[in-house]
PDB file of C-alpha atoms in Angstrom:
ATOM      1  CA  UNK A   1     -50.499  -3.534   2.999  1.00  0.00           C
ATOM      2  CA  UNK A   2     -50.266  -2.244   6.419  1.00  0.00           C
ATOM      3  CA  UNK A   3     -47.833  -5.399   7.662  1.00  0.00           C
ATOM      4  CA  UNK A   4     -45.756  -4.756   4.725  1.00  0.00           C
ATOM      5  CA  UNK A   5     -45.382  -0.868   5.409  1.00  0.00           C
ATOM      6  CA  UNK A   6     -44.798  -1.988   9.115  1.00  0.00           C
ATOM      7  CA  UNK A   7     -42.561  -4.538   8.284  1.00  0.00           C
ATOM      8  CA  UNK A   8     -40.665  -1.967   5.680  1.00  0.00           C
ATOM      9  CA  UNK A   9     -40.374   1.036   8.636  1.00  0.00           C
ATOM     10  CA  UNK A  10     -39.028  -1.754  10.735  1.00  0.00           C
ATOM     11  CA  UNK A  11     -36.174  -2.486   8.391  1.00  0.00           C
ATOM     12  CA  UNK A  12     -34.746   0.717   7.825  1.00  0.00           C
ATOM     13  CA  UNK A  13     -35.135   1.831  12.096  1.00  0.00           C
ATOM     14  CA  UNK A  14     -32.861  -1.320  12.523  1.00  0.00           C
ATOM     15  CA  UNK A  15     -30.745  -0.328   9.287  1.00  0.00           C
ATOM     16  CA  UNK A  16     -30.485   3.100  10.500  1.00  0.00           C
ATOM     17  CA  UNK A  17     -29.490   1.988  14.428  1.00  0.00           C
ATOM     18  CA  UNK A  18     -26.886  -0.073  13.129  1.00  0.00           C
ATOM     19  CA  UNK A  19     -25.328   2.871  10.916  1.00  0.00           C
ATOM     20  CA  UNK A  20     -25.457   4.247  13.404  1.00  0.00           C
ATOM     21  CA  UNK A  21     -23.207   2.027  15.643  1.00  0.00           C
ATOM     22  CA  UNK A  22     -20.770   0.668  13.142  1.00  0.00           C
ATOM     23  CA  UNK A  23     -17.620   2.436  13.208  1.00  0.00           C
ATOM     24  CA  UNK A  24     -16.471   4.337  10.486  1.00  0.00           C
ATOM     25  CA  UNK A  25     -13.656   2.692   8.727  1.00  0.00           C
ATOM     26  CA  UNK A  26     -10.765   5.135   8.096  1.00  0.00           C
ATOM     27  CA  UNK A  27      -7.518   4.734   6.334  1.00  0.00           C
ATOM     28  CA  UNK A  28      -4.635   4.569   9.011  1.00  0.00           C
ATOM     29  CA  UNK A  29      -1.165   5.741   7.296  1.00  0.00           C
ATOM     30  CA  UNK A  30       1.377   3.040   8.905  1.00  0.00           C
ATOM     31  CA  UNK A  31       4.663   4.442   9.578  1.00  0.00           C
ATOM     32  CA  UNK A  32       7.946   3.601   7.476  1.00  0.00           C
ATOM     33  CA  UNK A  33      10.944   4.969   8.357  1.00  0.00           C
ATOM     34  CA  UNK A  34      12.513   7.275   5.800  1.00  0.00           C
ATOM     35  CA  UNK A  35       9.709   7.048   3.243  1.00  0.00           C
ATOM     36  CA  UNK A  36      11.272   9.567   0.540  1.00  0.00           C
ATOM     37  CA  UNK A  37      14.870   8.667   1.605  1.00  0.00           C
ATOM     38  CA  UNK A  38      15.679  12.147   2.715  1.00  0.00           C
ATOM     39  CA  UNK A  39      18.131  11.128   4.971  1.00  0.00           C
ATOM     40  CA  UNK A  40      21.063  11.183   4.997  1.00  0.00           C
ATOM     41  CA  UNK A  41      21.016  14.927   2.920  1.00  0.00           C
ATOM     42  CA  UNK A  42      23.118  14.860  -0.018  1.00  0.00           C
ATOM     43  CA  UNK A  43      24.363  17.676  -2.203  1.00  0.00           C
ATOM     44  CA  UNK A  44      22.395  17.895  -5.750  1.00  0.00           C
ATOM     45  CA  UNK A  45      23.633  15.466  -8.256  1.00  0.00           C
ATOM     46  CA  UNK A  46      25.795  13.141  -5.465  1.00  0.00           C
ATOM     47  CA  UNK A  47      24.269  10.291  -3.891  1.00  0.00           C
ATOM     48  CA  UNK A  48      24.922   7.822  -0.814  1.00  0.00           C
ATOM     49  CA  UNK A  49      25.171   3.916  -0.452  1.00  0.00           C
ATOM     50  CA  UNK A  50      23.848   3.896   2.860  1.00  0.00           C
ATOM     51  CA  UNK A  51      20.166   4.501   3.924  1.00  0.00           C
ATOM     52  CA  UNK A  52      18.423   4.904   7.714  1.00  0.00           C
ATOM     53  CA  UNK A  53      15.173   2.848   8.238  1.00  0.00           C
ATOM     54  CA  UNK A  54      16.303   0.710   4.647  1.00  0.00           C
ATOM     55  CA  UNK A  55      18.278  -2.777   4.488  1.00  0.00           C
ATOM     56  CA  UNK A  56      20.300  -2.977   1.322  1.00  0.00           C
ATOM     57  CA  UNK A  57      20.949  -6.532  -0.323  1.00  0.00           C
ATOM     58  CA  UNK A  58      22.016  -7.551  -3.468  1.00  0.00           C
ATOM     59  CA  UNK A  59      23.623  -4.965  -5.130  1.00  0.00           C
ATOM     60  CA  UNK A  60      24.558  -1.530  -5.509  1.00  0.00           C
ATOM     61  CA  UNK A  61      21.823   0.772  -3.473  1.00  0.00           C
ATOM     62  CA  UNK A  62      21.204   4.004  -1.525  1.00  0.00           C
ATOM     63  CA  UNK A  63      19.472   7.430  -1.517  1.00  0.00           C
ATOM     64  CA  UNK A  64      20.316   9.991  -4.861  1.00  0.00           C
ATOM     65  CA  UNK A  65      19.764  13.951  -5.189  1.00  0.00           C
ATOM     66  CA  UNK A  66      19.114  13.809  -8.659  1.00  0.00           C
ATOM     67  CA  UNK A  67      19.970  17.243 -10.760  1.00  0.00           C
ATOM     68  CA  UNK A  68      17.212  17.808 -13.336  1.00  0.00           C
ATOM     69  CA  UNK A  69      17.560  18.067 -16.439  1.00  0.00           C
ATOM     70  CA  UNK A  70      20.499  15.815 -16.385  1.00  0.00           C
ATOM     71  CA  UNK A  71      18.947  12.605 -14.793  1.00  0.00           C
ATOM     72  CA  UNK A  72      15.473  13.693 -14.809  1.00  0.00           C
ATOM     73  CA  UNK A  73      13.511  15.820 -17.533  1.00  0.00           C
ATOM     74  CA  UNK A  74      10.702  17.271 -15.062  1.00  0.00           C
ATOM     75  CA  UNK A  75      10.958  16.299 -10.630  1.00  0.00           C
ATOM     76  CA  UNK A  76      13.521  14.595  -9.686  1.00  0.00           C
ATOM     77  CA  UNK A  77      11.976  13.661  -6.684  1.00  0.00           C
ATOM     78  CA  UNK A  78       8.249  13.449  -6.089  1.00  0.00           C
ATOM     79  CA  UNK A  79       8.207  14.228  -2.110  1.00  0.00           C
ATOM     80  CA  UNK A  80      11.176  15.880  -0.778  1.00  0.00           C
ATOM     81  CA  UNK A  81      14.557  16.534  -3.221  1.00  0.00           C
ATOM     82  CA  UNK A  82      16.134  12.733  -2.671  1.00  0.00           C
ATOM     83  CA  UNK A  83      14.422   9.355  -4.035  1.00  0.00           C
ATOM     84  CA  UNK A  84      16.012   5.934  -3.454  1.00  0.00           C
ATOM     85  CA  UNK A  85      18.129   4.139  -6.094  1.00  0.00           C
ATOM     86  CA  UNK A  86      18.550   0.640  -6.864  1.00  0.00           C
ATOM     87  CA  UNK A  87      21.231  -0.658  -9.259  1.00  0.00           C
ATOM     88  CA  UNK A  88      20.149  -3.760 -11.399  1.00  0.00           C
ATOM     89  CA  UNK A  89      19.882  -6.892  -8.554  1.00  0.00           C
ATOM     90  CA  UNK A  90      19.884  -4.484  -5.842  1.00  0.00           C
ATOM     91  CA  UNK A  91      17.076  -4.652  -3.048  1.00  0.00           C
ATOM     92  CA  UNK A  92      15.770  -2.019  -0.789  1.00  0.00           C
ATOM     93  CA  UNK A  93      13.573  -3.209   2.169  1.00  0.00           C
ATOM     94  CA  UNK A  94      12.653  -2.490   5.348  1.00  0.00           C
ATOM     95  CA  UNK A  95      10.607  -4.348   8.540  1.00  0.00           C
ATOM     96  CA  UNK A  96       7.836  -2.340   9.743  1.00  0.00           C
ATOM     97  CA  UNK A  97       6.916  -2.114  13.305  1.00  0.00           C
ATOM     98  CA  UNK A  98       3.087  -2.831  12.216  1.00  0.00           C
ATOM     99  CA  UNK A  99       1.677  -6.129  11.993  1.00  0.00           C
ATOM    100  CA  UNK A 100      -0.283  -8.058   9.791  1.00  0.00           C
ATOM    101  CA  UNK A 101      -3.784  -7.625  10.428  1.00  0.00           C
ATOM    102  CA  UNK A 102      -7.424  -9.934   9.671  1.00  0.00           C
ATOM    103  CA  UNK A 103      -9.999  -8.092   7.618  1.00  0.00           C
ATOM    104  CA  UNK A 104      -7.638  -4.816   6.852  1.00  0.00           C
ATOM    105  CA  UNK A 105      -7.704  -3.796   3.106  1.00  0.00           C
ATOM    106  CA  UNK A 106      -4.082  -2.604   2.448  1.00  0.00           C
ATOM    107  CA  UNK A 107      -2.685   0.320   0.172  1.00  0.00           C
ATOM    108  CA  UNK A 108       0.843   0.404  -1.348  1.00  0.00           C
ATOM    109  CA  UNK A 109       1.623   3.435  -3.185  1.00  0.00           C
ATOM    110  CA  UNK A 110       5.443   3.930  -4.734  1.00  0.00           C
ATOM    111  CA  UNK A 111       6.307   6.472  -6.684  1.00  0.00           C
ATOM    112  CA  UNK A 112       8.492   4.708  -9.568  1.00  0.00           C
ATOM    113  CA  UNK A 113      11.064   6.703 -11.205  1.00  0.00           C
ATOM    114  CA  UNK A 114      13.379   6.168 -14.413  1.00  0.00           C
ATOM    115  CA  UNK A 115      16.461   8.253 -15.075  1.00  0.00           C
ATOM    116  CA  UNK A 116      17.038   9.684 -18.370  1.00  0.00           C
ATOM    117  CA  UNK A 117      20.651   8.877 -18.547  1.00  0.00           C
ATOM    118  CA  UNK A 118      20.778   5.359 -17.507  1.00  0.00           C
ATOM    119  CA  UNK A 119      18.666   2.063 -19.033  1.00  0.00           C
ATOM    120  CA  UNK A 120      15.318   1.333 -17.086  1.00  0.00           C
ATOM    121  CA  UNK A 121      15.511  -1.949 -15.857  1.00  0.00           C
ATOM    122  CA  UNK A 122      12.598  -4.382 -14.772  1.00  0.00           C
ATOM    123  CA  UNK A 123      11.452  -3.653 -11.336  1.00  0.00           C
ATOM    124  CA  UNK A 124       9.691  -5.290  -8.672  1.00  0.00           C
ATOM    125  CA  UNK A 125       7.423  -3.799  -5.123  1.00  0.00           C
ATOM    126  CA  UNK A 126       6.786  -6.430  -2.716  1.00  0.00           C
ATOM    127  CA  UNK A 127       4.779  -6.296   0.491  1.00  0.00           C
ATOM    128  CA  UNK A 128       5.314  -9.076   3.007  1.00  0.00           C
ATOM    129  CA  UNK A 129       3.474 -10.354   5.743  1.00  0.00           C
ATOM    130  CA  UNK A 130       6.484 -12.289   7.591  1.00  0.00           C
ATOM    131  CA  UNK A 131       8.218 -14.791   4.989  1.00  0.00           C
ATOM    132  CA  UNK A 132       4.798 -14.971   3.101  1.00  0.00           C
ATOM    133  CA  UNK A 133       4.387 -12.559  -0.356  1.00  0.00           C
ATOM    134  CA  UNK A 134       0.624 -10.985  -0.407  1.00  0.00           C
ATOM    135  CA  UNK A 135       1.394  -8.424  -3.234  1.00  0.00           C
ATOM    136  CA  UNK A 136       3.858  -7.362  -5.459  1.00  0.00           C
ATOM    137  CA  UNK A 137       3.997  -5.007  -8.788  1.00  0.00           C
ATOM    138  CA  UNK A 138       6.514  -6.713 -11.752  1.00  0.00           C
ATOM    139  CA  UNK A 139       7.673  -3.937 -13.560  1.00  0.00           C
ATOM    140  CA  UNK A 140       3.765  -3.138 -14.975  1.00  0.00           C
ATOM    141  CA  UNK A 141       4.872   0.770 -15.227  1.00  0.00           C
ATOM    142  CA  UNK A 142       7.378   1.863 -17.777  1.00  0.00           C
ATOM    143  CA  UNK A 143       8.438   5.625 -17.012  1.00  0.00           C
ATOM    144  CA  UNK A 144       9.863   7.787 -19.296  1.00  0.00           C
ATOM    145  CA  UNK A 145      12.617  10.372 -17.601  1.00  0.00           C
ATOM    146  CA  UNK A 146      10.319  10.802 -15.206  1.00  0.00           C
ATOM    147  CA  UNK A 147       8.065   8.800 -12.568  1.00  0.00           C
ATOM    148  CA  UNK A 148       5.155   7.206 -12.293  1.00  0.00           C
ATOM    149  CA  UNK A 149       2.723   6.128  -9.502  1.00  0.00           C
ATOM    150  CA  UNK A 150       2.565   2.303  -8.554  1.00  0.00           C
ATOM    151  CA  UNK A 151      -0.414   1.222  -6.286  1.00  0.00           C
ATOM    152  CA  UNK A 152      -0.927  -2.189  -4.774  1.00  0.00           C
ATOM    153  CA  UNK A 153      -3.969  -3.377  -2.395  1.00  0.00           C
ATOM    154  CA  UNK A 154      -4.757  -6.222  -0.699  1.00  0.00           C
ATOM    155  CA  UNK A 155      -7.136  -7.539   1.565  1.00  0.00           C
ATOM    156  CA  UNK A 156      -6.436  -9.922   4.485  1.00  0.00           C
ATOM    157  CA  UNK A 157      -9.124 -12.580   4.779  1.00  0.00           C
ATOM    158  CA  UNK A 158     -10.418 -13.488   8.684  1.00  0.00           C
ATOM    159  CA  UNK A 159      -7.703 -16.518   9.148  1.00  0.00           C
ATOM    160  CA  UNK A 160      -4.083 -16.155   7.463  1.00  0.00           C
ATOM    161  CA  UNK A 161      -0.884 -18.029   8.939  1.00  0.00           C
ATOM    162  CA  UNK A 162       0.903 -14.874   8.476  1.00  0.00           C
ATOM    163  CA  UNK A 163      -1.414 -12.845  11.005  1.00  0.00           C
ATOM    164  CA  UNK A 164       0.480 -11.136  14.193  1.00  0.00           C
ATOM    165  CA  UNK A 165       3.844 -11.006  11.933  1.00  0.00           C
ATOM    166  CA  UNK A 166       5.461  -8.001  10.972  1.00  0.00           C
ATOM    167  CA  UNK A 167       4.750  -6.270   7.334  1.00  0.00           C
ATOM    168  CA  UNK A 168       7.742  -6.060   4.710  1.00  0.00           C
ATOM    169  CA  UNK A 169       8.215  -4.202   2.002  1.00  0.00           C
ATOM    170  CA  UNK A 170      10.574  -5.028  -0.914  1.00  0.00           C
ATOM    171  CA  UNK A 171      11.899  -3.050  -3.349  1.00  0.00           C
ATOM    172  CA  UNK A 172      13.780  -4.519  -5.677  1.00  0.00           C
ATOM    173  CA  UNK A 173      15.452  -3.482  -9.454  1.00  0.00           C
ATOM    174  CA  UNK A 174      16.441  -6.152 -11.237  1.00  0.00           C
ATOM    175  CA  UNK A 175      18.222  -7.083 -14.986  1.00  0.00           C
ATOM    176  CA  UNK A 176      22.116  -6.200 -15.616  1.00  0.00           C
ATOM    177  CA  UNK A 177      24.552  -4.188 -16.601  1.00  0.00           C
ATOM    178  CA  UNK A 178      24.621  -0.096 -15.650  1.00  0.00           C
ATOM    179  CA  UNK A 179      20.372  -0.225 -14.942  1.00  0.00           C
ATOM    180  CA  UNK A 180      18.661   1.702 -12.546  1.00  0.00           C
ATOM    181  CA  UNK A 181      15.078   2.115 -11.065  1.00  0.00           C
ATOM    182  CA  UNK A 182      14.518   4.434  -8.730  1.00  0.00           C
ATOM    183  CA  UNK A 183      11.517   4.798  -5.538  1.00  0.00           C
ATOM    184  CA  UNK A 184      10.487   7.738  -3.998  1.00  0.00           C
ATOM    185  CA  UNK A 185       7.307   8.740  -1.164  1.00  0.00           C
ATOM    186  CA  UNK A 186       6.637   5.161  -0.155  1.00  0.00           C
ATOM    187  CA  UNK A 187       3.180   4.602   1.532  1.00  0.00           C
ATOM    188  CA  UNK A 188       1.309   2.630   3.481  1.00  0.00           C
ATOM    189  CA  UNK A 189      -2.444   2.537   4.144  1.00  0.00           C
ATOM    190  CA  UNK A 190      -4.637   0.050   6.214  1.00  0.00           C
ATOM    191  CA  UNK A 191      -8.309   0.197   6.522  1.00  0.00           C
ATOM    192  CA  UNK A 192     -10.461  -1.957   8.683  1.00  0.00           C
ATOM    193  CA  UNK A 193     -13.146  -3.681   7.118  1.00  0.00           C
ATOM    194  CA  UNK A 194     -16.259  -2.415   8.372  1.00  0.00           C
ATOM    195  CA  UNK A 195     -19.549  -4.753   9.211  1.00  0.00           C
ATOM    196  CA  UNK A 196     -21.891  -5.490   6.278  1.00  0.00           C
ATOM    197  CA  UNK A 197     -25.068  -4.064   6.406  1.00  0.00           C
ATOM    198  CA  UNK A 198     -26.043  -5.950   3.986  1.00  0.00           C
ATOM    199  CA  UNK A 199     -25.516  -8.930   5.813  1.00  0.00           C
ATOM    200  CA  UNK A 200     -27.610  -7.064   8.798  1.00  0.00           C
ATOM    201  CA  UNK A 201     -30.453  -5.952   6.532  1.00  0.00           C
ATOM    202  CA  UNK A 202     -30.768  -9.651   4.812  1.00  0.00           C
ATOM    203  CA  UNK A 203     -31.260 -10.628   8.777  1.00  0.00           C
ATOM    204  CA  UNK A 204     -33.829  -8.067   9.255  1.00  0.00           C
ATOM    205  CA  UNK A 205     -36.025  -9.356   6.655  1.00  0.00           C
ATOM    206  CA  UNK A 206     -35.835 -12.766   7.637  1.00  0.00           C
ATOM    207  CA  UNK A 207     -36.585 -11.536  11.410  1.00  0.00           C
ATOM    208  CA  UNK A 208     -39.606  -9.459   9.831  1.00  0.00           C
ATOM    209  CA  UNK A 209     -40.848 -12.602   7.846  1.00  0.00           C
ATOM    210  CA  UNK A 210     -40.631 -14.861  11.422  1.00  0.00           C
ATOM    211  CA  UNK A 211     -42.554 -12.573  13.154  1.00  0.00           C
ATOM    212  CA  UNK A 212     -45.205 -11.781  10.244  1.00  0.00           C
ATOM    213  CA  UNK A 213     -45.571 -15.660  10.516  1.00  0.00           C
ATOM    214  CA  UNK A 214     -46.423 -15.820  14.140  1.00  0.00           C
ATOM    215  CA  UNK A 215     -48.537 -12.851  13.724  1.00  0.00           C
ATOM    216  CA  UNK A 216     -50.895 -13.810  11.125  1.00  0.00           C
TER     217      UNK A 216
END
């Protein structure tokens, strides 16, 4: 009884040493460049084909000040008074300066909008690491006049081919005809995955049992 009780205080001292230790694993926002496509300002209602920070491929693109109720029935924006627009086959992306980390759970949260005066098309959100796809959202959200909230994580294991290359992210409207889909307060979260202690306290016990055999 006593060598178990011994053997129990021992755990949690190491346990607690190691808590103490470990760093605290804290989201880290990663900057993209015109997030809420507020730039360049345009008047309510117009829009512009051209975007800072944002590549446009594929179609008909650009950054829209949308005049509620007309396009939208509540916000026409959710952060700032402009969103981003993409015409059906249209792309917006943009190259971040970060790069693709080992062990770093990653957040992707776009804010996906439909306009109440033109037909919703399908949609997709991509996040690249390099040429290589690690996430993406097909068209799972289906907003009516209004937007929604699209979040995508993933986790980077210890070895990836992809790791040192820049992050990506894709956003992309596609189908045909007059179809739009629109993106607004694009984000970015990494956290570093922080050391198991339950992979510490399972070495603990075995340590306790070794010495409880040499002991006895």
């Amino acid at each position: 009884m006593k060598i178990s009780s011994k053997r129990n205080k021992l755990i949690l001292s190491i346990l607690l040493l190691a808590s103490s230790l470990a760093p605290v694993a804290q989201a880290a926002s990663i900057f993209i460049n015109n997030h809420s496509f507020e730039s360049p300002s345009v008047g309510n209602g117009s829009f512009t084909g051209a975007v800072p920070g944002w590549t446009i491929t594929g179609g008909v693109a650009g950054a829209f000040n949308p005049a509620t109720p007309t396009h939208f029935s509540g916000i026409g924006a959710t952060d700032g008074v402009q969103n981003g627009y993409a015409n059906a086959g249209a792309t917006l992306s943009q190259t971040l300066t970060a790069l693709f980390a080992a062990d770093t759970q990653y957040t992707l949260t776009v804010d996906v909008g439909d306009r109440r005066d033109l037909v919703f098309p399908t949609y997709f959100i991509e996040l690249f690491a390099g040429s290589t796809l690690l996430v993406q959202d097909n068209s799972s959200l289906t907003p009516n006049d209004g937007f929604l909230t699209s979040t995508l994580t993933y986790l980077s294991p210890a070895s990836h081919p992809e790791l040192g290359q820049p992050l990506q992210i894709r956003l992309r409207s596609t189908g045909s005809g007059i179809q739009q889909v629109n993106f607004d307060n694009v984000r970015l979260d990494a956290v570093p995955e922080p050391s198991s202690l339950a992979m510490l306290a399972v070495g603990a016990m075995a340590f306790c049992n070794f010495r409880r055999r040499i002991t006895i």
